[in-house]
Amino acid sequence: MAALLEVKGLKAFYGQTQALHDVSFEISDGGITTLLGANGAGKTTTLRAICNMVRTEGEVRFDGKDIVGRATEEIVRLRIAHVPEGRGTFTTLTVDENLRIAAYTRRDKQGVKDELERVFTYFPRLKERIQQQAGTLSGGEQQMLAIARALMLKPRLMLLDEPSFGLAPLIVQEIFRILRRINQEEGVSILLVEQNAALALDLADYAYVLETGGVVMADRAEVVKNDEGIRKSYLGY
Amino acid sequence: MEQFLQQIASGLANGAIYACVALALVMIYVSTDHINFAQGEMAMFSTYLSWQLMTWGASYWVAFAAAVVLSFILGVIIERAILRPLHNAPVLSVVVVFIGLLAICNSMAGAIWSYLIKEFPSPFPKSSFGIAGVIGPHQLGVVLVTLIVLGLLFAFFRYTPLGLAMRAAAQNPSMARLVGVRVDWMLALGWGLAAAVGAVAGVMVAHIVYLDPNMMGGILLYAFAGALVGGIGNPGGAVLGGFIVGVLENMVAFAGNQIEKTTGIYIIGNGEKLTVALIIVITVLTVRPAGLFGRVVVKRV
Ligand SMILES: Nc1ncnc2c1ncn2[C@@H]1O[C@H](COP(=O)(O)OP(=O)(O)OP(=O)(O)O)[C@@H](O)[C@H]1O
Ligand SMILES: [Mg+2]
């Protein structure tokens, strides 16, 4: 399969400190790729670098086009949806407004309405809470809202930063089932950052492991999952 | 009794002006955390623009609309050209820029139109408008026009996708970028709208305070007081705060006059209105630092 996103020699900086040294990887079109690694390895920074939220050097090609240096909102408009760390929802806006904001440039009211309905088929819980302030949702519901809003952007690629963070196992399972459906039914490619390696390896086709700002291992998810040697040395379990 | 109602009515008319300027201040504050000290002078400049158009033969309402539109455009340009490059500048540099902007507006108006005080017309018919003995035609007109403008703005922010995007950009800019909102343009648009609302206030108040380059000085203070009383982070609160301050200052003077009349002792009069209003503001802020209607952010516990 052709690569949807190609990252080559990516460097990222917070002021003077360099957080990524040389990160290279690929995301296949239609696949689910996971980025694993210990705390501080640079996973979040990698997602931020793709969306130009930190100072970046190197090469990021989306669909063949180099996107390094473009404004974040323009990258998003190429249909790369980023669900940030810590459930980024607009807490004072309602569920409805949180979803509609992702479609604010669209003039076809009916189209937006249909889109909302389609998103609600994945997240029926949100439909019940449509007028509720996002800040009053449960943690799991907020994560769902963040993913639902990303889906409203009609993305080709979804970047997810630890969607399981701080959630009960049952909710996490539900969210991961939905992610699989989104990948299969909508054809959305996914780049998943996770602390919970076992969970991520179950969902993904391909895995990369980051360590202190560089890629140290890459293989098919199945291989990583079944190779105790790799797991022990890179993932610590 | 009639006097009392008159005082309330003129307080509401003044309050409507403060409410507009307070809203303009809050619109910029919520998205940038800065108080635009030049807001009043920008409104004064807008008022001169409408006056100029009228002397060239435009009717009142045409001049009014044109001044509002021009102010919107000027507001956008000021943000893009002057404030944009300062996005990451320290607070004090921004304050200096605002004060510079204030001085520039003031001296430019003086240079172009001179510092002589000019009369400014009222568009509201003397007969058949207002309620005899309670509220004058211009006062009633001011209240109506500002309520319409405020209502339109409310509807814009509440019900249009663009208004939603502006609210989102103000609440969480980096998150807004991640849903494709062009945050920088939203800021510029906010400046444009603030300048436009300021223009409405300036043109409406000019008939009452007369036109001169320093006409908005006191009004900006009252508006700021209104915004603080209502809650500087809350547009609806700031509007209410503007009205409250307007009525309050008149009530203070009215009470003072009544006391003087009945007891002959002078405690307080028109001259001390601003002082008393500011004391009340400080009291409110001491008791409720977020303002009377300051948004209590709902958080899950
Ligand atoms: N805003 C920031 N300013 C300065 N340094 C930062 C900032 N954010 C992250 N870093 C540094 O960059 C490095 C990579 O951090 P990053 O957040 O990408 O790690 P991560 O792999 O996502 O970790 P975690 O699993 O804990 O979320 C760390 O050394 C971190 O201290
Ligand atoms: Mg992280």
XYZ file of C-alpha atoms and ligand atoms in Angstrom:
570
model
C 0.000 0.000 0.000
C 1.157 3.510 -0.741
C 2.237 5.688 2.144
C -0.263 8.377 3.125
C 2.170 10.119 5.465
C 5.944 9.986 5.178
C 8.114 11.430 7.913
C 11.846 11.698 7.308
C 14.555 13.034 9.585
C 12.060 14.949 11.688
C 13.490 17.268 14.338
C 11.408 19.293 16.792
C 12.334 22.018 19.270
C 10.790 23.589 22.351
C 12.675 26.870 22.486
C 16.337 25.818 22.757
C 15.686 22.204 23.743
C 15.504 19.648 21.002
C 12.814 17.026 21.696
C 13.028 15.010 18.456
C 16.400 14.208 16.921
C 15.763 12.096 13.875
C 12.354 10.512 13.539
C 11.400 8.674 10.368
C 8.353 6.552 9.719
C 5.500 5.922 7.316
C 1.790 5.501 7.622
C 0.101 3.317 5.046
C -3.094 4.557 3.441
C -6.052 2.908 5.155
C -4.003 1.356 7.932
C -3.622 1.799 11.669
C -0.111 2.615 12.825
C 0.898 2.902 16.439
C 3.687 4.906 17.986
C 4.849 3.460 21.307
C 7.452 4.479 23.840
C 8.122 5.454 27.433
C 7.148 8.772 29.044
C 9.066 11.606 27.500
C 10.106 9.588 24.456
C 8.644 12.198 22.125
C 5.341 10.670 21.017
C 3.212 13.738 21.677
C 5.898 15.936 20.167
C 5.860 13.852 16.987
C 2.110 14.407 16.568
C 2.563 18.116 17.289
C 5.368 18.321 14.753
C 3.182 16.804 12.043
C 0.647 19.605 12.657
C 3.316 22.302 12.998
C 2.454 23.049 16.621
C 6.156 23.099 17.555
C 9.197 24.342 15.679
C 10.020 21.618 13.199
C 12.763 20.668 10.754
C 12.867 17.761 8.357
C 10.387 16.325 5.968
C 6.701 15.530 6.430
C 4.892 14.458 3.284
C 1.155 14.021 3.291
C -0.194 12.477 0.140
C 3.106 13.361 -1.527
C 3.012 17.069 -0.582
C 5.562 18.532 1.822
C 3.612 20.142 4.677
C 6.425 21.292 6.967
C 6.019 24.962 7.854
C 2.372 25.281 6.862
C 0.038 26.787 9.441
C -1.680 24.283 11.730
C -5.162 25.226 10.555
C -4.153 24.770 6.908
C -2.726 21.332 7.649
C -5.987 20.416 9.357
C -7.852 21.567 6.273
C -5.903 18.992 4.241
C -7.978 16.586 6.345
C -5.533 15.613 9.039
C -7.488 15.497 12.300
C -5.514 15.667 15.541
C -7.129 14.532 18.791
C -4.698 15.987 21.329
C -3.475 14.646 24.625
C -5.929 15.197 27.484
C -9.223 15.332 25.548
C -9.169 18.734 24.003
C -12.767 19.839 23.948
C -14.111 23.366 24.259
C -15.346 23.025 27.817
C -17.718 26.003 27.849
C -19.347 25.079 24.526
C -22.087 22.491 24.208
C -21.614 19.065 22.652
C -23.486 20.283 19.598
C -21.274 23.371 19.240
C -18.122 21.320 19.754
C -19.126 19.165 16.803
C -20.370 21.961 14.572
C -17.224 24.028 14.981
C -15.417 21.419 12.911
C -17.779 22.154 10.013
C -17.954 25.937 10.355
C -16.694 26.693 6.870
C -19.348 24.541 5.242
C -22.356 26.340 3.840
C -24.573 23.287 3.140
C -26.719 23.049 6.281
C -28.234 19.734 5.281
C -24.785 18.275 4.642
C -23.627 19.239 8.123
C -26.780 17.773 9.613
C -26.249 14.480 7.791
C -22.645 14.478 8.922
C -23.747 14.921 12.554
C -26.175 12.016 12.248
C -23.469 9.844 10.741
C -21.094 10.693 13.587
C -23.830 9.887 16.111
C -24.110 6.357 14.721
C -20.636 5.803 16.205
C -21.325 7.770 19.384
C -25.012 7.426 20.300
C -24.182 8.558 23.863
C -23.237 11.995 22.615
C -26.562 12.421 20.876
C -28.322 12.066 24.223
C -26.166 14.873 25.627
C -26.224 17.192 22.687
C -27.049 20.379 24.629
C -24.793 19.615 27.594
C -21.692 21.730 28.250
C -18.654 19.697 27.212
C -16.909 20.446 30.519
C -19.629 18.563 32.393
C -19.260 15.321 30.425
C -17.537 12.305 31.975
C -13.937 11.677 30.977
C -14.947 8.893 28.605
C -17.627 11.022 26.999
C -15.175 13.885 26.537
C -12.754 11.573 24.777
C -15.603 10.371 22.573
C -16.535 13.967 21.825
C -12.960 14.772 20.843
C -12.894 11.805 18.446
C -16.365 12.618 17.118
C -15.269 16.168 16.419
C -12.212 14.896 14.576
C -14.547 12.740 12.505
C -16.608 15.817 11.621
C -13.548 17.074 9.750
C -13.960 14.138 7.324
C -10.331 13.244 7.885
C -8.144 11.037 5.746
C -5.739 10.689 8.647
C -6.539 10.796 12.338
C -3.799 11.439 14.910
C -4.791 10.183 18.357
C -2.748 10.996 21.459
C -3.388 8.477 24.232
C -7.144 8.108 23.893
C -7.132 5.598 26.752
C -5.552 7.985 29.249
C -7.279 7.928 32.631
C -10.297 5.934 31.473
C -11.832 2.753 32.886
C -11.017 -0.441 30.927
C -14.600 -0.922 29.727
C -14.765 2.556 28.231
C -11.355 2.108 26.662
C -12.532 -1.090 25.004
C -15.600 0.683 23.686
C -13.521 3.519 22.274
C -11.065 1.146 20.629
C -13.924 -0.807 19.029
C -15.228 2.467 17.624
C -11.774 3.370 16.313
C -11.605 0.080 14.444
C -15.014 0.732 12.917
C -14.001 4.251 11.894
C -10.911 2.830 10.237
C -12.829 0.132 8.389
C -16.116 1.854 7.566
C -14.843 5.361 6.863
C -11.481 4.367 5.462
C -9.732 6.757 7.841
C -6.046 6.013 8.370
C -4.999 6.243 12.001
C -1.798 7.119 13.828
C -2.265 6.034 17.417
C 0.015 7.104 20.253
C -0.361 4.915 23.332
C 1.182 4.087 26.695
C -0.906 0.955 26.789
C 1.156 -1.065 24.314
C -0.821 -4.302 24.505
C -4.039 -2.522 23.632
C -2.494 -0.539 20.809
C -0.798 -3.586 19.291
C -4.151 -5.364 19.171
C -5.635 -2.577 17.097
C -2.707 -1.576 14.879
C -1.169 -3.215 11.830
C 2.216 -1.614 12.233
C 4.191 -0.344 15.211
C 7.079 2.032 15.806
C 8.877 2.427 19.088
C 10.349 5.796 20.047
C 13.127 6.356 22.556
C 14.505 9.764 23.507
C 13.459 11.446 20.321
C 14.292 8.745 17.770
C 12.792 5.580 16.299
C 14.482 2.477 17.738
C 12.261 -0.284 16.390
C 9.712 -0.812 13.657
C 7.791 -3.911 12.712
C 4.347 -5.332 12.067
C 2.181 -5.122 15.178
C 1.639 -8.866 15.192
C 5.360 -9.546 15.258
C 5.964 -7.139 18.133
C 3.040 -8.536 20.070
C 4.253 -12.122 19.786
C 7.965 -11.569 20.287
C 8.714 -11.558 23.977
C 12.303 -10.453 23.354
C 11.209 -7.274 21.564
C 8.512 -6.562 24.131
C 10.892 -6.987 27.053
C 13.660 -4.872 25.617
C 11.566 -2.060 24.128
C 8.203 -2.043 25.871
C 9.095 -3.418 29.292
C 6.492 -6.156 29.560
C -41.412 60.989 41.104
C -41.247 62.280 37.578
C -37.742 63.513 38.247
C -36.798 60.111 39.530
C -38.056 58.415 36.350
C -36.222 60.984 34.267
C -33.004 60.188 36.057
C -33.505 56.460 35.508
C -34.261 57.033 31.823
C -31.221 59.180 31.187
C -29.181 56.690 33.191
C -30.352 53.959 30.843
C -29.418 56.065 27.817
C -25.922 56.691 29.181
C -25.753 53.076 30.261
C -26.512 51.950 26.712
C -23.450 53.851 25.522
C -21.275 52.406 28.300
C -22.637 48.952 27.487
C -21.504 49.214 23.863
C -18.012 50.376 24.764
C -17.813 47.803 27.567
C -18.734 45.086 25.091
C -16.049 46.317 22.692
C -13.469 46.124 25.504
C -14.590 42.631 26.498
C -14.587 41.327 22.928
C -10.898 42.100 22.658
C -10.138 41.088 26.230
C -11.550 37.559 25.980
C -9.433 36.693 22.969
C -6.203 38.505 23.847
C -6.248 39.217 27.615
C -5.555 42.863 26.815
C -7.607 45.957 27.584
C -7.647 48.211 24.552
C -7.152 51.656 26.101
C -7.580 53.194 22.659
C -11.139 51.869 22.268
C -12.684 55.202 23.231
C -10.458 57.259 20.944
C -11.125 54.866 18.067
C -14.856 55.411 18.630
C -14.294 59.181 18.689
C -12.458 58.955 15.370
C -15.345 56.930 13.914
C -17.736 59.617 15.070
C -15.726 62.279 13.223
C -15.880 60.113 10.109
C -19.674 60.106 10.267
C -19.686 63.877 10.934
C -17.470 64.422 7.892
C -19.809 62.369 5.726
C -22.774 64.385 6.979
C -21.058 67.676 6.157
C -20.497 66.259 2.677
C -24.227 65.782 2.397
C -24.902 62.237 3.552
C -28.017 61.689 5.643
C -27.613 60.771 9.295
C -28.306 57.085 8.876
C -26.137 56.712 5.786
C -23.279 58.403 7.637
C -23.961 56.203 10.660
C -23.845 52.987 8.624
C -20.797 54.089 6.659
C -18.929 55.008 9.858
C -19.734 51.611 11.352
C -18.490 49.772 8.266
C -15.364 51.937 7.946
C -14.604 51.426 11.616
C -14.926 47.676 11.179
C -12.397 47.784 8.343
C -10.051 50.080 10.274
C -10.297 47.781 13.302
C -9.308 44.785 11.185
C -6.417 46.709 9.639
C -5.146 47.921 13.023
C -5.114 44.362 14.328
C -3.383 42.925 11.276
C -0.834 45.699 10.893
C -0.070 46.768 14.463
C -1.126 44.077 16.920
C -0.312 40.983 14.876
C 3.469 41.521 14.973
C 3.177 41.835 18.775
C 1.481 38.475 19.388
C 4.225 37.195 21.641
C 5.327 40.553 22.997
C 5.292 41.207 26.762
C 2.151 42.789 28.197
C 3.802 46.135 28.804
C 4.811 46.586 25.169
C 1.218 45.995 24.145
C 0.016 48.532 26.703
C 2.464 51.064 25.287
C 1.148 50.388 21.793
C -2.428 50.923 22.973
C -1.505 54.212 24.578
C 0.308 55.225 21.399
C -2.760 54.340 19.374
C -4.872 56.431 21.728
C -2.585 59.436 21.309
C -2.438 59.025 17.541
C -6.236 58.850 17.165
C -6.617 61.887 19.381
C -4.050 64.097 17.686
C -5.060 62.984 14.206
C -8.673 63.938 14.904
C -7.474 67.248 16.325
C -5.262 67.914 13.331
C -7.901 67.034 10.737
C -11.010 68.439 12.393
C -9.542 70.826 15.040
C -10.213 70.737 18.767
C -13.223 73.028 18.529
C -16.353 71.526 20.007
C -18.956 70.778 17.357
C -22.669 70.191 17.593
C -23.895 66.833 16.450
C -27.427 66.191 15.179
C -29.967 63.690 16.470
C -31.905 61.595 13.962
C -34.892 61.040 16.200
C -37.987 63.181 15.559
C -38.636 65.691 18.365
C -42.355 65.103 18.276
C -43.958 61.672 18.498
C -40.802 60.093 19.916
C -39.972 59.609 23.550
C -42.356 59.849 26.462
C -43.093 63.386 27.559
C -41.610 64.204 30.947
C -39.908 60.831 31.321
C -37.547 60.146 28.471
C -36.452 62.445 25.675
C -36.537 61.449 22.010
C -32.784 61.116 21.649
C -32.415 59.122 24.858
C -35.119 56.687 23.818
C -33.556 56.419 20.361
C -30.130 55.669 21.833
C -31.521 52.910 23.997
C -33.402 51.364 21.066
C -30.509 51.545 18.604
C -28.001 50.078 21.024
C -30.396 47.316 22.040
C -30.830 46.394 18.380
C -27.077 46.398 17.787
C -26.419 44.346 20.916
C -29.181 41.915 19.916
C -27.703 41.476 16.456
C -24.271 40.828 17.919
C -25.697 38.327 20.354
C -27.445 36.476 17.525
C -24.249 36.539 15.481
C -22.174 34.961 18.230
C -24.863 32.541 19.319
C -26.314 31.272 16.062
C -23.832 31.637 13.200
C -20.947 29.271 12.413
C -18.549 32.220 12.196
C -19.667 33.485 15.609
C -19.105 29.999 16.995
C -15.625 29.916 15.483
C -14.825 33.267 17.112
C -15.973 32.010 20.494
C -13.932 28.841 20.087
C -10.851 30.823 19.062
C -11.231 33.024 22.131
C -11.699 30.115 24.495
C -8.872 27.894 23.284
C -6.833 29.133 20.334
C -4.568 26.132 19.848
C -7.514 23.752 20.017
C -9.423 25.944 17.561
C -6.535 25.684 15.096
C -6.814 21.913 15.328
C -10.367 22.072 13.999
C -9.301 24.293 11.131
C -10.269 27.706 12.538
C -8.077 30.521 11.195
C -7.511 31.972 14.649
C -5.515 35.019 13.518
C -8.377 36.145 11.310
C -10.842 35.590 14.133
C -8.808 38.017 16.255
C -8.815 40.594 13.476
C -12.550 40.128 13.059
C -12.982 40.654 16.802
C -11.119 43.956 16.513
C -13.303 44.951 13.596
C -16.503 44.189 15.497
C -15.242 45.991 18.593
C -14.424 49.080 16.530
C -17.854 48.906 14.890
C -19.706 48.713 18.220
C -17.554 51.558 19.485
C -18.583 53.593 16.443
C -22.252 53.012 17.263
C -21.639 54.289 20.782
C -19.672 57.317 19.593
C -22.183 58.442 16.978
C -25.076 57.930 19.386
C -23.500 59.813 22.286
C -22.132 62.715 20.225
C -25.490 64.536 20.291
C -25.413 64.432 24.095
C -21.761 65.216 24.878
C -20.988 67.144 21.638
C -18.249 66.250 19.242
C -14.643 66.891 20.213
C -11.460 64.806 20.275
C -11.750 64.240 24.026
C -15.406 63.286 24.046
C -14.834 59.596 24.880
C -12.373 59.963 27.752
C -14.874 59.793 30.606
C -17.057 57.341 28.745
C -14.206 54.857 28.428
C -13.738 54.971 32.203
C -17.417 54.342 32.881
C -17.452 51.560 30.285
C -14.413 49.969 31.886
C -16.139 50.211 35.241
C -19.228 48.589 33.716
C -17.174 45.776 32.211
C -15.473 45.126 35.547
C -18.741 45.192 37.488
C -20.389 42.800 35.052
C -17.384 40.561 34.663
C -14.587 41.394 32.268
C -14.600 37.910 30.769
C -18.320 37.834 30.100
C -19.842 39.852 27.224
C -23.420 39.646 28.503
C -22.287 40.656 31.981
C -20.336 43.611 30.625
C -23.417 44.899 28.790
C -25.507 44.649 31.958
C -22.664 46.221 33.915
C -22.667 49.169 31.510
C -26.362 49.763 32.122
C -25.918 49.351 35.866
C -23.152 51.948 36.004
C -25.199 54.344 33.882
C -28.230 54.157 36.153
C -26.125 54.087 39.291
C -24.256 57.324 38.588
C -27.551 59.146 38.091
C -29.063 57.625 41.214
C -26.102 58.800 43.251
C -26.456 62.360 41.997
C -30.249 62.232 42.405
C -30.002 61.042 46.004
C -27.443 63.769 46.727
C -29.699 66.459 45.277
C -32.704 65.203 47.258
C -30.731 65.261 50.478
C -29.513 68.764 49.786
C -33.046 69.908 49.011
C -34.624 68.466 52.157
C -31.851 69.057 54.684
C -29.819 71.772 53.030
C -26.657 69.793 53.558
C -24.569 69.183 50.486
C -23.083 65.704 50.495
C -22.857 64.663 46.944
C -23.823 66.014 43.537
C -23.150 65.712 39.856
C -19.484 66.434 40.346
C -18.888 63.343 42.442
C -20.763 60.915 40.217
C -17.663 59.288 38.782
C -15.960 58.977 42.157
C -18.940 57.267 43.690
C -19.396 54.988 40.705
C -15.756 53.925 40.975
C -16.076 53.323 44.715
C -19.013 51.043 44.022
C -17.029 49.219 41.365
C -14.155 48.642 43.760
C -16.574 47.394 46.398
C -18.142 44.932 43.983
C -14.754 43.673 42.897
C -13.610 43.229 46.470
C -16.631 41.120 47.278
C -16.827 39.333 43.928
C -13.519 39.524 42.064
C -15.007 37.956 38.918
C -17.688 40.653 38.735
C -21.412 40.328 39.414
C -21.999 38.038 36.451
C -18.493 36.637 36.114
C -18.712 33.253 34.544
C -18.270 30.458 37.010
C -16.639 27.840 34.861
C -18.497 24.584 35.327
C -16.050 21.886 36.235
C -16.668 18.279 37.015
C -15.675 17.395 40.528
N 5.945 22.350 26.116
C 7.171 21.822 26.283
N 8.223 22.610 26.575
C 9.464 22.085 26.746
N 9.738 20.782 26.650
C 8.739 19.944 26.368
C 7.397 20.416 26.180
N 6.608 19.359 25.909
C 7.422 18.286 25.933
N 8.695 18.619 26.203
C 9.843 17.702 26.303
O 9.955 16.980 25.101
C 10.253 15.620 25.340
C 9.219 14.718 24.676
O 7.955 14.951 25.304
P 6.611 14.331 24.776
O 5.498 15.037 25.464
O 6.622 14.335 23.309
O 6.713 12.849 25.306
P 5.651 11.688 25.238
O 6.325 10.551 24.566
O 4.390 12.149 24.674
O 5.479 11.337 26.769
P 4.178 10.893 27.592
O 4.015 9.436 27.361
O 4.546 11.176 29.001
O 3.033 11.706 27.110
C 10.308 15.468 26.842
O 11.669 15.462 27.224
C 9.603 16.675 27.375
O 10.153 17.081 28.582
Mg 2.424 12.400 25.399
